[in-house]
XYZ file of N, CA and C in Angstrom:
231
model
N 0.824 -1.188 0.000
C 0.000 0.000 0.000
C 0.873 1.258 0.000
N 1.940 1.233 0.794
C 2.802 2.417 0.845
C 3.475 2.657 -0.497
N 3.946 1.581 -1.132
C 4.580 1.733 -2.450
C 3.558 2.256 -3.463
N 2.346 1.761 -3.389
C 1.292 2.214 -4.293
C 1.066 3.719 -4.127
N 0.940 4.168 -2.886
C 0.680 5.589 -2.630
C 1.867 6.451 -3.043
N 3.075 5.979 -2.740
C 4.265 6.745 -3.098
C 4.399 6.853 -4.612
N 4.144 5.774 -5.304
C 4.319 5.760 -6.752
C 3.206 6.479 -7.495
N 1.994 6.409 -6.973
C 0.857 7.018 -7.661
C 0.617 8.463 -7.246
N 1.115 8.832 -6.081
C 0.861 10.172 -5.578
C -0.468 10.293 -4.855
N -1.185 9.186 -4.742
C -2.465 9.206 -4.030
C -2.224 9.195 -2.527
N -3.101 9.853 -1.803
C -3.018 9.849 -0.342
C -3.566 8.529 0.186
N -2.967 8.052 1.252
C -3.420 6.804 1.885
C -4.603 7.151 2.778
N -5.785 6.893 2.278
C -7.005 7.223 3.014
C -7.844 5.965 3.206
N -8.824 6.079 4.085
C -9.752 4.962 4.275
C -10.504 4.663 2.981
N -10.821 5.713 2.234
C -11.534 5.519 0.975
C -10.668 4.740 -0.016
N -9.370 5.055 -0.086
C -8.492 4.312 -0.984
C -8.418 2.850 -0.568
N -8.287 2.608 0.725
C -8.242 1.225 1.210
C -9.525 0.471 0.860
N -10.655 1.162 0.914
C -11.941 0.516 0.641
C -12.165 0.273 -0.850
N -11.559 1.107 -1.699
C -11.838 1.006 -3.134
C -10.719 0.369 -3.945
N -9.540 0.220 -3.379
C -8.425 -0.366 -4.125
C -8.591 -1.882 -4.185
N -8.857 -2.365 -5.372
C -9.056 -3.803 -5.565
C -7.778 -4.418 -6.124
N -7.668 -5.745 -6.020
C -6.499 -6.416 -6.583
C -6.387 -6.199 -8.092
N -7.486 -6.305 -8.853
C -7.354 -6.042 -10.292
C -6.837 -4.628 -10.588
N -7.313 -3.642 -9.839
C -6.850 -2.267 -10.037
C -5.375 -2.139 -9.665
N -4.986 -2.763 -8.559
C -3.593 -2.723 -8.115
C -2.682 -3.391 -9.147
N -3.085 -4.575 -9.632
C -2.265 -5.296 -10.604
C -2.194 -4.551 -11.936
N -3.272 -3.886 -12.320
C -3.258 -3.087 -13.547
C -2.260 -1.944 -13.425
N -2.229 -1.319 -12.265
C -1.272 -0.229 -12.043
C 0.156 -0.765 -12.065
N 0.380 -1.951 -11.479
C 1.711 -2.566 -11.503
C 2.145 -2.859 -12.942
N 1.224 -3.358 -13.754
C 1.541 -3.614 -15.167
C 1.932 -2.325 -15.879
N 1.197 -1.256 -15.609
C 1.513 0.041 -16.211
C 2.893 0.510 -15.766
N 3.204 0.367 -14.474
C 4.496 0.818 -13.950
C 5.662 0.000 -14.493
N 5.413 -1.249 -14.921
C 6.492 -2.028 -15.540
C 6.939 -1.374 -16.844
N 5.988 -0.820 -17.589
C 6.318 -0.146 -18.846
C 6.739 1.303 -18.639
N 6.142 1.959 -17.670
C 6.412 3.365 -17.388
C 6.674 3.530 -15.893
N 7.905 3.245 -15.445
C 8.182 3.262 -14.005
C 7.993 4.649 -13.386
N 7.591 4.669 -12.114
C 7.512 5.943 -11.401
C 8.901 6.596 -11.360
N 8.927 7.898 -11.231
C 10.183 8.648 -11.301
C 11.210 8.148 -10.294
N 10.809 7.902 -9.046
C 11.794 7.504 -8.042
C 12.396 6.135 -8.359
N 11.637 5.251 -8.955
C 12.154 3.929 -9.334
C 13.101 4.069 -10.526
N 12.727 4.884 -11.484
C 13.546 5.097 -12.670
C 14.877 5.759 -12.319
N 14.840 6.779 -11.473
C 16.077 7.459 -11.085
C 17.015 6.536 -10.318
N 16.470 5.685 -9.477
C 17.311 4.730 -8.741
C 17.963 3.754 -9.708
N 17.209 3.258 -10.675
C 17.760 2.330 -11.662
C 18.875 2.986 -12.472
N 18.689 4.239 -12.839
C 19.722 4.966 -13.578
C 20.964 5.140 -12.714
N 20.777 5.533 -11.452
C 21.916 5.738 -10.551
C 22.689 4.444 -10.328
N 21.987 3.333 -10.171
C 22.653 2.033 -10.000
C 23.384 1.664 -11.283
N 22.742 1.858 -12.417
C 23.349 1.526 -13.706
C 24.600 2.326 -13.999
N 24.617 3.584 -13.580
C 25.787 4.436 -13.803
C 26.851 4.261 -12.730
N 26.541 3.493 -11.705
C 27.503 3.276 -10.629
C 27.544 4.397 -9.604
N 26.592 5.312 -9.675
C 26.562 6.427 -8.728
C 25.964 6.026 -7.389
N 25.276 4.896 -7.355
C 24.636 4.423 -6.128
C 24.784 2.919 -6.056
N 25.171 2.435 -4.888
C 25.275 0.991 -4.663
C 24.323 0.606 -3.546
N 23.306 -0.189 -3.858
C 22.354 -0.608 -2.820
C 23.057 -1.413 -1.737
N 22.592 -1.264 -0.504
C 23.158 -2.018 0.609
C 22.681 -3.453 0.548
N 23.530 -4.350 1.046
C 23.164 -5.756 1.121
C 22.253 -5.942 2.327
N 20.991 -6.241 2.089
C 20.003 -6.357 3.175
C 20.316 -7.508 4.119
N 20.877 -8.601 3.619
C 21.183 -9.751 4.478
C 22.236 -9.376 5.515
N 23.261 -8.649 5.098
C 24.300 -8.208 6.031
C 23.721 -7.232 7.041
N 22.862 -6.361 6.568
C 22.237 -5.370 7.439
C 21.451 -6.050 8.558
N 20.699 -7.100 8.228
C 19.906 -7.808 9.228
C 20.796 -8.553 10.208
N 21.878 -9.153 9.723
C 22.797 -9.860 10.608
C 23.422 -8.884 11.599
N 23.817 -7.728 11.107
C 24.417 -6.733 11.983
C 23.420 -6.247 13.028
N 22.173 -6.084 12.645
C 21.145 -5.635 13.581
C 20.934 -6.672 14.679
N 20.910 -7.934 14.298
C 20.733 -8.994 15.298
C 21.944 -9.081 16.216
N 23.138 -8.919 15.669
C 24.347 -8.951 16.495
C 24.339 -7.797 17.487
N 23.903 -6.642 17.044
C 23.820 -5.483 17.932
C 22.803 -5.727 19.034
N 21.662 -6.278 18.680
C 20.624 -6.566 19.668
C 21.108 -7.593 20.684
N 21.766 -8.635 20.217
C 22.283 -9.656 21.138
C 23.341 -9.074 22.067
N 24.155 -8.170 21.558
C 25.198 -7.552 22.384
C 24.592 -6.696 23.494
N 23.421 -6.139 23.248
C 22.759 -5.327 24.268
C 22.250 -6.170 25.429
N 21.957 -7.444 25.161
C 21.397 -8.323 26.181
C 22.203 -9.616 26.280
N 23.418 -9.540 26.834
C 24.205 -10.766 26.961
C 23.474 -11.755 27.863
N 23.479 -12.985 27.484
C 22.761 -14.000 28.243
C 21.304 -14.103 27.844
N 20.826 -13.193 26.992
C 19.469 -13.268 26.480
C 18.396 -12.731 27.404
N 18.771 -12.112 28.519
C 17.758 -11.582 29.443
C 17.658 -10.068 29.294
N 16.422 -9.603 29.350
C 16.183 -8.160 29.245
C 16.302 -7.532 30.613
């Protein structure tokens, strides 16, 4: 839902939640495959040109867990 709102520019409202159907959502996704939203397109260009390197999410999660474990040695809060 957040990606939909960010990409479409629509506000996340109760009315949107009530009226957004899967067929409508999938149709919008199909459209975005051919015509990506600006923020997705700019990120792809930046990655392609080497100006931006995405972080490795797996390493990020391991580091977060290691930090959390270090805060509570022995596993007790």
